[in-house]
XYZ file of C-alpha atoms in Angstrom:
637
model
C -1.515 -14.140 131.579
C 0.687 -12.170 133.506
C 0.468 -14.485 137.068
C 1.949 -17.456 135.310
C 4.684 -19.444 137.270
C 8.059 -18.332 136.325
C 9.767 -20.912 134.837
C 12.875 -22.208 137.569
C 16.304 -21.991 136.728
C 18.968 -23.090 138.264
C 19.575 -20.581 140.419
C 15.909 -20.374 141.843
C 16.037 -24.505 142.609
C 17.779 -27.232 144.401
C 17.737 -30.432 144.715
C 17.989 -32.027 147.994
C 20.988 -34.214 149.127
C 21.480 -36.489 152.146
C 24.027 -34.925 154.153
C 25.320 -35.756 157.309
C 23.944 -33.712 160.467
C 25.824 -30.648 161.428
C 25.440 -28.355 164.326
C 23.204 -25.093 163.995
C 25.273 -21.737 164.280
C 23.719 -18.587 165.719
C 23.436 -17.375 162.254
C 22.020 -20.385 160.483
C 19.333 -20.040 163.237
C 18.524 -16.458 162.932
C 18.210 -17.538 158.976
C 15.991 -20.215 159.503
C 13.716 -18.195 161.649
C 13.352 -15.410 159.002
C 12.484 -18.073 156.325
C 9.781 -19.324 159.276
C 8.361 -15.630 159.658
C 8.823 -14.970 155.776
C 6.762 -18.265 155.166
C 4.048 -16.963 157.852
C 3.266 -13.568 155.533
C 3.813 -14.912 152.062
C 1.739 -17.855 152.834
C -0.755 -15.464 154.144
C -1.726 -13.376 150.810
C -0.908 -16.911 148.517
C -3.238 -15.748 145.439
C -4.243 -19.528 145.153
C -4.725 -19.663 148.841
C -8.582 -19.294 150.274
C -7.463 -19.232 153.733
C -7.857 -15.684 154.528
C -9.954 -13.071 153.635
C -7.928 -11.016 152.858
C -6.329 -11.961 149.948
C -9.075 -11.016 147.861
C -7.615 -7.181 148.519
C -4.353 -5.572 147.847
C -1.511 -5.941 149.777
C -0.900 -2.319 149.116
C -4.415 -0.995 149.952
C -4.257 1.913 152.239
C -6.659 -0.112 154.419
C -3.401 -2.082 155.667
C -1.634 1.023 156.475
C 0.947 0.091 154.364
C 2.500 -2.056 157.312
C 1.504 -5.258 155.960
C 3.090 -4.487 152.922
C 6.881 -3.088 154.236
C 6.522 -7.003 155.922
C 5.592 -8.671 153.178
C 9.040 -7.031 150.822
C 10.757 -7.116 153.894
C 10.289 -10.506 154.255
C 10.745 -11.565 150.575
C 14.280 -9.466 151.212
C 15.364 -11.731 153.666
C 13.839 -15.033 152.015
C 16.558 -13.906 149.341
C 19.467 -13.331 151.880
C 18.708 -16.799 153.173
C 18.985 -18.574 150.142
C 22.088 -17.349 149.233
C 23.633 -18.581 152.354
C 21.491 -21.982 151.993
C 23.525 -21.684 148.284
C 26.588 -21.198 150.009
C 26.447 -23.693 153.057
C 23.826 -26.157 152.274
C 23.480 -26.508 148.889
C 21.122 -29.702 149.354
C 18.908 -28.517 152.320
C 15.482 -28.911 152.103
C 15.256 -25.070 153.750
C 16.796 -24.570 150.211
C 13.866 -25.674 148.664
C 11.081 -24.483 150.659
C 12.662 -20.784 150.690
C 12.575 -20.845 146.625
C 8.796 -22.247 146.587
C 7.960 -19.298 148.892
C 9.698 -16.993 146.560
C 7.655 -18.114 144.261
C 4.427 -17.648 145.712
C 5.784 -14.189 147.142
C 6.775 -13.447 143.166
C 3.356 -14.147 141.886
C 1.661 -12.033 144.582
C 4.046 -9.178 143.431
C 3.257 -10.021 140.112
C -0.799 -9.266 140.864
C 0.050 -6.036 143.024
C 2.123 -4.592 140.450
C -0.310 -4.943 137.471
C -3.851 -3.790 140.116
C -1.441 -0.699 141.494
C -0.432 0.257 137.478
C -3.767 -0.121 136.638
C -5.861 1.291 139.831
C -3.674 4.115 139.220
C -3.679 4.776 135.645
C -4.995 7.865 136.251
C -3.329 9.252 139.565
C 0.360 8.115 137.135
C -1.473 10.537 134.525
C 2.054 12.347 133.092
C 1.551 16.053 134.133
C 1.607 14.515 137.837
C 4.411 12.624 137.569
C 6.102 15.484 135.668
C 4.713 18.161 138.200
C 6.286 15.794 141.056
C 9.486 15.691 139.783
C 10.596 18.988 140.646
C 8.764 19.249 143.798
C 7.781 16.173 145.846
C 10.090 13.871 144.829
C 12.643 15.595 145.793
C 16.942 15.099 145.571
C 16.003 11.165 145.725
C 13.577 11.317 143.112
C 15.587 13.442 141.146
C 18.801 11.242 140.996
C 16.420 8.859 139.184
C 14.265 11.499 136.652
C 16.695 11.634 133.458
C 20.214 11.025 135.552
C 21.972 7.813 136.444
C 20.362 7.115 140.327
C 23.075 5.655 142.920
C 20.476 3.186 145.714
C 21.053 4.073 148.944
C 21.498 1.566 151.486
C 19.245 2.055 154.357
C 16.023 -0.555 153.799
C 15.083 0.333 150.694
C 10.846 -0.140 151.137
C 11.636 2.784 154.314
C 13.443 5.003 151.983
C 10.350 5.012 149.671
C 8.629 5.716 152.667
C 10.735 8.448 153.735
C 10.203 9.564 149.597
C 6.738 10.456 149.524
C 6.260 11.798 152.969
C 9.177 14.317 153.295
C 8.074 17.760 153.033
C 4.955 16.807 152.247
C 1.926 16.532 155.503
C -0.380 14.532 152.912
C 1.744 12.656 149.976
C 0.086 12.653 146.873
C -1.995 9.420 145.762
C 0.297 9.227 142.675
C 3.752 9.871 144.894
C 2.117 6.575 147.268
C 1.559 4.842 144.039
C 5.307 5.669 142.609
C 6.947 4.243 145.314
C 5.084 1.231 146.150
C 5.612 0.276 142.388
C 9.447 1.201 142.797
C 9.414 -1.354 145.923
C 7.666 -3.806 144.048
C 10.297 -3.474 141.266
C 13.233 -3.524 143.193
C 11.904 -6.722 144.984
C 11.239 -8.829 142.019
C 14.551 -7.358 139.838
C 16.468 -8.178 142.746
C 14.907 -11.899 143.549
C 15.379 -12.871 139.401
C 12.314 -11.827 138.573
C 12.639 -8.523 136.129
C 11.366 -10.020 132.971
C 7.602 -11.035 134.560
C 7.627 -7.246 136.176
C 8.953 -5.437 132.968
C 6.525 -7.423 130.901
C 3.541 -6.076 133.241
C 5.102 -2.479 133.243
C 5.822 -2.088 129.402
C 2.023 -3.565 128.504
C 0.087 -1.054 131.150
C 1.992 1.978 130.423
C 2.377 1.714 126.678
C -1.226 1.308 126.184
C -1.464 4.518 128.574
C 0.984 6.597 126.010
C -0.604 5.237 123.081
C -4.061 6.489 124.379
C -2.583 9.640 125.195
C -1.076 10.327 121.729
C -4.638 9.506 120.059
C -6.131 11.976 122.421
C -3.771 14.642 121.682
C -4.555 14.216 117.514
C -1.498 12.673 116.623
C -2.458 10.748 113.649
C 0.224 8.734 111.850
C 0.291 10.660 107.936
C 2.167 9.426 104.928
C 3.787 11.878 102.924
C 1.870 10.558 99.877
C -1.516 11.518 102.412
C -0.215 14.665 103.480
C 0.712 15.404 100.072
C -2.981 14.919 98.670
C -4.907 16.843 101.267
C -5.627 20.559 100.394
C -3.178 22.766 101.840
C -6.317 24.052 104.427
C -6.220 20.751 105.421
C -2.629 20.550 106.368
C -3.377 23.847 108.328
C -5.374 22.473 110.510
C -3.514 19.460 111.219
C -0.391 21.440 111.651
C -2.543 23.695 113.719
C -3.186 20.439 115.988
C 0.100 19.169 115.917
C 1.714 22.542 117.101
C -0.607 21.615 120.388
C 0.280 18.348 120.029
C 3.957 18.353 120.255
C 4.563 20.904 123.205
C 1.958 18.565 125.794
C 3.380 15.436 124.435
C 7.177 16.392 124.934
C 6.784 18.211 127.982
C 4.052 16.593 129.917
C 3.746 13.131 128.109
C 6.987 11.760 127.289
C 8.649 13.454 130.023
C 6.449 12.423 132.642
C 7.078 9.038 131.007
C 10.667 9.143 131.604
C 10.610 10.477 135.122
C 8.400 7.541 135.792
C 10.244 5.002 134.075
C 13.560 5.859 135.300
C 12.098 6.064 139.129
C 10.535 3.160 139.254
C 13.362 0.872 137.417
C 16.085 3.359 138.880
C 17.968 -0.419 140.070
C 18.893 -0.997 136.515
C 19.682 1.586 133.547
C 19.516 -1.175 131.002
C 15.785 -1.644 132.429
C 14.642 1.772 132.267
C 15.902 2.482 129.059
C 14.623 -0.880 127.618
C 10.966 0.114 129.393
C 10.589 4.063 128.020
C 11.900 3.003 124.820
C 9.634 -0.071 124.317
C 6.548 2.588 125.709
C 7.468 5.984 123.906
C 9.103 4.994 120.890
C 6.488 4.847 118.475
C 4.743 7.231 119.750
C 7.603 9.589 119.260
C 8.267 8.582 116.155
C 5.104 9.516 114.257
C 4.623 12.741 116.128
C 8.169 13.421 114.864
C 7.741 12.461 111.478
C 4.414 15.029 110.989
C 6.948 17.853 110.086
C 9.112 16.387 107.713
C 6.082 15.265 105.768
C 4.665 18.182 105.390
C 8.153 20.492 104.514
C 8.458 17.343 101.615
C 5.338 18.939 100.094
C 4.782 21.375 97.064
C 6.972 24.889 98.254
C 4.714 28.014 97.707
C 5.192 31.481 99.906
C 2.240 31.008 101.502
C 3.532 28.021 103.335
C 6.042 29.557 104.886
C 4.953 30.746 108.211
C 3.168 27.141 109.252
C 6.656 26.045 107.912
C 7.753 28.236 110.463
C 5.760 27.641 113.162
C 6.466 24.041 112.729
C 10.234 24.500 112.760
C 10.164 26.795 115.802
C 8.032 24.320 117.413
C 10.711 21.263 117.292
C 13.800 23.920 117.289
C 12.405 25.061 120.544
C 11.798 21.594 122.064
C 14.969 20.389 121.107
C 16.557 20.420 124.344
C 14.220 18.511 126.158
C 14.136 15.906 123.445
C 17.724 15.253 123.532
C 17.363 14.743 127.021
C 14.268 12.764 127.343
C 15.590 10.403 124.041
C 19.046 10.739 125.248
C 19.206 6.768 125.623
C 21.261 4.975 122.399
C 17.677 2.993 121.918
C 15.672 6.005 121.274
C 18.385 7.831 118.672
C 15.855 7.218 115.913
C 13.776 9.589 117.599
C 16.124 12.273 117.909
C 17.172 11.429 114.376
C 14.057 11.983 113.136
C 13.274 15.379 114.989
C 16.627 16.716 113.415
C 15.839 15.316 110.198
C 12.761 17.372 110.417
C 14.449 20.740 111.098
C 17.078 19.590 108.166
C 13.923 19.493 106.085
C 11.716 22.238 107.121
C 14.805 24.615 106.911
C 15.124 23.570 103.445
C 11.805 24.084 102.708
C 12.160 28.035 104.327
C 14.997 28.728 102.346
C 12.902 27.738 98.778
C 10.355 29.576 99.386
C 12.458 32.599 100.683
C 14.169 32.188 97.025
C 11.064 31.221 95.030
C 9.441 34.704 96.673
C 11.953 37.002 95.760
C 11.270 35.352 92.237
C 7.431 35.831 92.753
C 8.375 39.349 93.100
C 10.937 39.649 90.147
C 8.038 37.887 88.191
C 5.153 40.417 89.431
C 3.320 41.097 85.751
C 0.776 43.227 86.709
C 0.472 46.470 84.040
C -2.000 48.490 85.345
C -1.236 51.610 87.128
C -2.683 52.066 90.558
C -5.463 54.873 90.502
C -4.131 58.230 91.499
C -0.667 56.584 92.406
C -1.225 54.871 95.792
C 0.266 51.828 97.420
C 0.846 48.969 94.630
C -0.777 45.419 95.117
C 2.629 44.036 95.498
C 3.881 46.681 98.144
C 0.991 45.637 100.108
C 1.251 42.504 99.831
C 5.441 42.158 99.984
C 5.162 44.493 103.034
C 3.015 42.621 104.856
C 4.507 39.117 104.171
C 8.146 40.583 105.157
C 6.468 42.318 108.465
C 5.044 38.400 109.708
C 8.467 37.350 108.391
C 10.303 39.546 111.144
C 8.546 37.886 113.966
C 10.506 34.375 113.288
C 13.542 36.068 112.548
C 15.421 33.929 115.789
C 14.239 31.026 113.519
C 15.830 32.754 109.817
C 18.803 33.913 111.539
C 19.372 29.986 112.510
C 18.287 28.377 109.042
C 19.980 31.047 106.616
C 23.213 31.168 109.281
C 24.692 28.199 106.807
C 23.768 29.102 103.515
C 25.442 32.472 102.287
C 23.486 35.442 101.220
C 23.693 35.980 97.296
C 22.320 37.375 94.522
C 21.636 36.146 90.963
C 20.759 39.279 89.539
C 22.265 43.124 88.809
C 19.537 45.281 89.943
C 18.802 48.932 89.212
C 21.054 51.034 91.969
C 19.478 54.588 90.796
C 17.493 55.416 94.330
C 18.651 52.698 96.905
C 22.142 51.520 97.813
C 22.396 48.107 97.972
C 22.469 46.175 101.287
C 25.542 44.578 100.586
C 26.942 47.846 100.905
C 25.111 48.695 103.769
C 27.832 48.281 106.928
C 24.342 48.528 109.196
C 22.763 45.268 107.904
C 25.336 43.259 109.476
C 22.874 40.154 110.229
C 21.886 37.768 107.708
C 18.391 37.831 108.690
C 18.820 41.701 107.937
C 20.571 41.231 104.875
C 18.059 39.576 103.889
C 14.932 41.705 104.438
C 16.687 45.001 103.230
C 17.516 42.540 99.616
C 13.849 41.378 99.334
C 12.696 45.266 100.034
C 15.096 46.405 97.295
C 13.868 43.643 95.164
C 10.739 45.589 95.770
C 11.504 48.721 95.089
C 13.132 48.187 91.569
C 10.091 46.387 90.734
C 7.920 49.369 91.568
C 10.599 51.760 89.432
C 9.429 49.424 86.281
C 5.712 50.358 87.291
C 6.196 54.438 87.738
C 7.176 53.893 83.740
C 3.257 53.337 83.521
C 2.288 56.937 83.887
C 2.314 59.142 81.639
C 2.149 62.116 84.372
C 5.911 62.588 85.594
C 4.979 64.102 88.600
C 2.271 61.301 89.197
C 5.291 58.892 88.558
C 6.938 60.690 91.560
C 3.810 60.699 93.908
C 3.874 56.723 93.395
C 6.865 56.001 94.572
C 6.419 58.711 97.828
C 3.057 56.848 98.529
C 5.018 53.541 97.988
C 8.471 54.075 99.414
C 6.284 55.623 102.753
C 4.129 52.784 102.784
C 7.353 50.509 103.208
C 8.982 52.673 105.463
C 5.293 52.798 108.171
C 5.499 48.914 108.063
C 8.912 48.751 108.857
C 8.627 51.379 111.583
C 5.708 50.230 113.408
C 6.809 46.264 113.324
C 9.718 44.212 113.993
C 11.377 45.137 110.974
C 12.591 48.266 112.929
C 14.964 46.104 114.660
C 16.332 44.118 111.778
C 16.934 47.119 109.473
C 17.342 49.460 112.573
C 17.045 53.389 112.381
C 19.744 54.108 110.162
C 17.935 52.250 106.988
C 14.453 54.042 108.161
C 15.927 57.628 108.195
C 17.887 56.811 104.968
C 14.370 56.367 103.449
C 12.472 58.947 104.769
C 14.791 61.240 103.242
C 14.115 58.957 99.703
C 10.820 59.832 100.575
C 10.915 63.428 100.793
C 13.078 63.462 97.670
C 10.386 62.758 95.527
C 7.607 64.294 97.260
C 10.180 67.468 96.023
C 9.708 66.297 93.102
C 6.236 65.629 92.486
C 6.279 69.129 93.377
C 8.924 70.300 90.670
C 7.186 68.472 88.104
C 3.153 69.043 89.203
C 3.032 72.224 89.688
C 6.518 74.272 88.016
C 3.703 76.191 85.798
C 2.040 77.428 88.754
C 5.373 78.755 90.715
C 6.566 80.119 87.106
C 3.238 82.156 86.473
C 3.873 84.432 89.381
C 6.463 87.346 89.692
C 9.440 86.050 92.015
C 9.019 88.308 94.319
C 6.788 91.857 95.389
C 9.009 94.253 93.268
C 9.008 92.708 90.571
C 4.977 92.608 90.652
C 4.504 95.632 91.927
C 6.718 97.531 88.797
C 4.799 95.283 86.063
C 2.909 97.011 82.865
C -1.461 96.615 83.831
C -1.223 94.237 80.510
C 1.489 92.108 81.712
C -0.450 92.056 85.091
C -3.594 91.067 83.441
C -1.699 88.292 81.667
C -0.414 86.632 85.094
C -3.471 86.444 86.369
C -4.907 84.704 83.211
C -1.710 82.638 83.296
C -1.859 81.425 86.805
C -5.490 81.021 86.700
C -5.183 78.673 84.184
C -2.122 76.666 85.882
C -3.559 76.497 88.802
C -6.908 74.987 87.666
C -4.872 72.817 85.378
C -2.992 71.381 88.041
C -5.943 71.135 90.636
C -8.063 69.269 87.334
C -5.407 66.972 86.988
C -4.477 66.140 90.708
C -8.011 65.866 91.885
C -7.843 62.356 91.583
C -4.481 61.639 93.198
C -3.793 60.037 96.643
C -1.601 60.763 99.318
C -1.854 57.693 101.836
C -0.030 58.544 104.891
C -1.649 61.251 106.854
C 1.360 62.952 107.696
C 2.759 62.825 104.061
C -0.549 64.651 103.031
C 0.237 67.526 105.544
C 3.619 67.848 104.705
C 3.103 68.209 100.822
C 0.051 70.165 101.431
C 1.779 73.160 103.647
C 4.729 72.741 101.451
C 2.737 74.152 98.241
C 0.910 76.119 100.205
C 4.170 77.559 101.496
C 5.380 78.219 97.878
C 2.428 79.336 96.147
C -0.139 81.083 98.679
C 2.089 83.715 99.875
C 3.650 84.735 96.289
C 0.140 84.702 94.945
C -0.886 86.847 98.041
C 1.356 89.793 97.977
C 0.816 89.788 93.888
C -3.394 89.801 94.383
C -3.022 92.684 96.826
C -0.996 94.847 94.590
C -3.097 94.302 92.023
C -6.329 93.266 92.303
C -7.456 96.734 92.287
C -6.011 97.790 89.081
C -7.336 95.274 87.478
C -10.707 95.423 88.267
C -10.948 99.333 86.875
C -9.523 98.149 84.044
C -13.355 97.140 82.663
C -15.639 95.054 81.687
C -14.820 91.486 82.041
C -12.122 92.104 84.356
C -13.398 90.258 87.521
C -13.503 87.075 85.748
C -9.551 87.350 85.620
C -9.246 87.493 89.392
C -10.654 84.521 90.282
C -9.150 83.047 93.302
C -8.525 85.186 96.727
C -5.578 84.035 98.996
C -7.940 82.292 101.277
C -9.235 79.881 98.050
C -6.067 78.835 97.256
C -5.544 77.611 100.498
C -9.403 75.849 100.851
C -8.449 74.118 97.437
C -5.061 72.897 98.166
C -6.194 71.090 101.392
C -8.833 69.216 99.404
C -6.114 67.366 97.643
C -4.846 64.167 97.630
C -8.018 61.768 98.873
C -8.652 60.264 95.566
C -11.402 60.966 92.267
C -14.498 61.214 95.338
C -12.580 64.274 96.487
C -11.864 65.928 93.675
C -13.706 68.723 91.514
C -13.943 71.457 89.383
C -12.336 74.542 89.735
C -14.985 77.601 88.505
C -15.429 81.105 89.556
C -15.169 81.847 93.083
C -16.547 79.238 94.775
C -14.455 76.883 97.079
C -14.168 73.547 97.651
C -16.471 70.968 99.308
C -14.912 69.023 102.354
C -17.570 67.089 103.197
C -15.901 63.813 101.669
C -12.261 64.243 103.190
C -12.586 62.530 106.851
C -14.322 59.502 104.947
C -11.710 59.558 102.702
C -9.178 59.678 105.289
C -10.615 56.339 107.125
C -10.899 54.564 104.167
C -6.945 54.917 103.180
C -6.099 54.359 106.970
C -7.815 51.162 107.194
C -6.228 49.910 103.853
C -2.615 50.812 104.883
């Protein structure tokens, strides 16, 4: 089908005229002996010729050293110049004739070497070669004609392709031999009237190459109403396959595409552009319109980072589609590649808005065990920190819609980041609004116990929960240092008072200081240590249970009591211990505790209910259960 005779037009045929003789000029006879040597190779590799041999093979092979070939379009080149002048002087010449029956033969030879070499070499054309050549082998010729208008030069233009794949190169590439014996080809048969037979041959071979390609990369074309039905694991995957897809396809496929395209056809821009349109197009388009499908579907938070990684994807391959579909025949493509962004940046900024609503919405009315990290810290935290990484992709979808809130939240404990001259960003803006979202929500579920100073122990296990995520991830940088210290010192504000409130009775049963204990009445003595005997193991009873998450956090409360309580209690059990145990019978049972205990007990705090036990007598604490305490809380941070 594709070896057909072109159909002759006027300007390929002639008819003859009797015309009176003239005399030959030098250059009529120079003409007439190229059409003579032009007629001696074309007849020579006739496809309906069985004369020789050798017209079963290609006129390109590499078994004819390529010499046979440079004849053959150097021959056909000058068939061409000789018509024109036959045109020009001798309109009804029968050279006229016989030159434009050899350009047809010559044509349908081209014809059959430009569909074998685009099909021999469907491989060796594979993209990433073509692509890899581009910025190596083909050097500043090649690269006049990859994506950029290409000016012909005018030396011979079958050497110059010549010249193309062997300059700095000992052994050209089979691909590089293969581009530039189809450019020859091309520029042969564009320039002898012949474009429409070669661009039909071209646009069938290599679009069923790109097709092929996009069916191995996955690329299946999805409806929204599909995409809409499938689970949203399903969409996963696919997005997982399109995220591969879209990166090889763009930079290797399509590109290598274009840098072919425009080489090969680099004669005529309307050509090349007509060419990678008619092969890409499609192609392009469904890839394209994955993305916008799936940012059309149901908005929940947990969509949000595919959303992401789909938006990044195209965002960051922008620039290389606007270049490779810069033609005014492939603006649907870019049109649909922005419309995707358009659409998955809407889709970010619901679920950024229907996640802060989530959070607003949080119902949950049962108090976290020994007041440790809340459900919704955990799981707010940990959404925001996987937030941070795309926050190049935020800052560029929420730069055009202005922060604001819809609701007056609770200012008691946290400034609000509008007010924050730090958080200049909108990204950051953002983040510090969601966290403060957050932490209002968590002052609503303090209210649920009934334990002040357990109330206050929540939000230090919460407020340093937020403040560890945002220090040891990218948050650091959005919020920066200024935010982080401004909540450690939140933090350490109610770890003060957790201490106020848990244990006032036991600072307020001692004497305030040594001589004030040591001038006490024996009752009044007795009486303190029955009153902080039964604080203390009050307080122990009741805090047994509670957690402090954050290793350090543990240490610091711990040598903070210890600080306030051991040495007071010390300096009043060495004055009068003694006394008290001449007092009689009964009396050791109110000195219960040396120094040392109170120190053994007080470290054996805050690892949760396993931990905990029962103050009696003299005995100490157990510690076997505090390291596998320890691990557990660090692994559920």
């Amino acid at each position: 089908m594709f070896f057909k005779s072109p159909s002759p037009s006027t300007s390929r045929t002639a008819t003859p005229s009797s015309s009176p003789p003239h005399r030959h000029t030098f250059s009529e006879s120079l003409i007439e002996e190229n059409v003579l040597f032009a007629q001696s190779i074309i007849t020579k590799w006739d496809i309906h010729s069985s004369a020789h041999a050798c017209n079963i093979d290609s006129l390109f092979s590499a078994a004819n050293n390529r010499q046979e070939a440079k004849q053959f379009i150097k021959s056909v080149n000058d068939l061409q110049s000789a018509m024109h002048y036959f045109v020009s002087h001798h309109s009804g010449s029968e050279k006229l004739v016989q030159a434009q029956n050899l350009m047809q033969t010559a044509m349908k030879r081209l014809e059959k070497e430009f569909y074998q070499l685009l099909k021999a070499n469907r491989h060796n054309l594979d993209a990433e070669s073509v692509s890899n050549h581009s910025s190596t082998t083909l050097s500043s010729r090649a690269s006049r004609a990859s994506l950029s208008d290409m000016e012909e030069d005018s030396e011979d233009e079958f050497r110059s392709n010549d010249d193309l794949v062997s300059e700095n190169m000992e052994r050209p590439s089979v691909s590089m031999v293969a581009m530039a014996d189809l450019k020859s080809i091309a520029d042969c048969m564009i320039s002898s009237g012949y474009a429409k037979e070669c661009v039909k041959i071209y646009k069938i071979c290599r679009k069923s190459v790109v097709d092929e390609a996009i069916y191995h990369l996955g690329v299946e074309k999805l409806s929204f109403s599909l995409i809409q039905k499938m689970d949203w694991e399903a969409v996963e995957i696919k997005s997982k396959h399109w995220l591969h897809a879209v990166k090889v396809a763009v930079k290797t496929l399509f590109y290598g595409e274009r840098i072919l395209c425009d080489y090969v056809f680099s004669v005529s821009d309307s050509i090349r552009e007509s060419c990678f349109t008619e092969i890409c197009k499609e192609g392009a388009m469904t890839l394209f319109g994955f993305p916008e499908n799936v940012a059309k579907c149901k908005k929940t938070p947990e969509k949000m980072f595919r959303t992401l990684d789909l938006y990044e994807a195209v965002s960051d391959l922008w620039p290389e589609i606007e270049s490779i579909f810069g033609f005014e025949s492939t603006s649907d493509v870019r049109s649909q590649a922005l419309n995707s962004l358009i659409r998955l940046s809407d889709a970010v900024r619901t679920m950024l808005t229907d996640f802060e609503s989530a959070i607003q919405k949080d119902t949950s009315k049962t108090p976290v065990p020994g007041g440790g990290a809340h459900p919704l810290t955990r799981y707010v935290m940990n959404y925001l920190t996987f937030l941070a990484d795309y926050s190049g992709s935020l800052a560029d979808i929420i730069a055009d819609s202005p922060f604001t809130t819809h609701s007056t939240l609770p200012e008691t404990y946290y400034a609000s980041p509008k007010k924050d001259d730090d958080l200049s960003s909108p990204v950051s803006m953002r983040i510090a609004w969601l966290i403060l979202v957050l932490l209002c929500k968590l002052d609503s579920r303090a209210e649920l116990y009934k334990d002040v100073a357990l109330s206050y122990l929540f939000f230090a296990n919460n407020l340093q929960y937020i403040v560890t995520k945002v220090r040891t991830s990218n948050l650091r940088f959005l919020l920066g240092e200024d935010w982080v210290e401004k909540h450690e010192t939140k933090v350490r504000q109610y770890a003060a008072n957790y201490e106020r409130f848990g244990w006032s009775k036991v600072f307020s049963s001692l004497p305030e200081n040594s001589a004030v204990a040591a001038e006490m009445p024996i009752e009044q003595v007795r009486n303190g240590f029955r009153l902080f005997n039964l604080s203390f193991e009050d307080a122990y009873k009741k805090q047994s249970s509670w957690v402090v998450l954050d290793p350090k956090l543990r240490d610091e409360i711990k040598v903070s009591l210890a600080r306030k309580i051991v040495p007071v209690y010390r300096e009043f059990y060495g004055l009068n211990r003694n006394t008290v145990l001449r007092t009689g019978p009964g009396s050791e049972n109110l000195v219960r505790y040396s120094p040392d205990d109170l120190g053994n007990y007080l470290s054996d705090l805050f690892y949760g209910a396993a931990a905990g036990g029962s103050v009696s007598g003299n005995s100490t604490p157990s510690h076997s259960s505090r390291s596998s305490h320890s691990s557990h809380f660090g692994r559920s941070r």
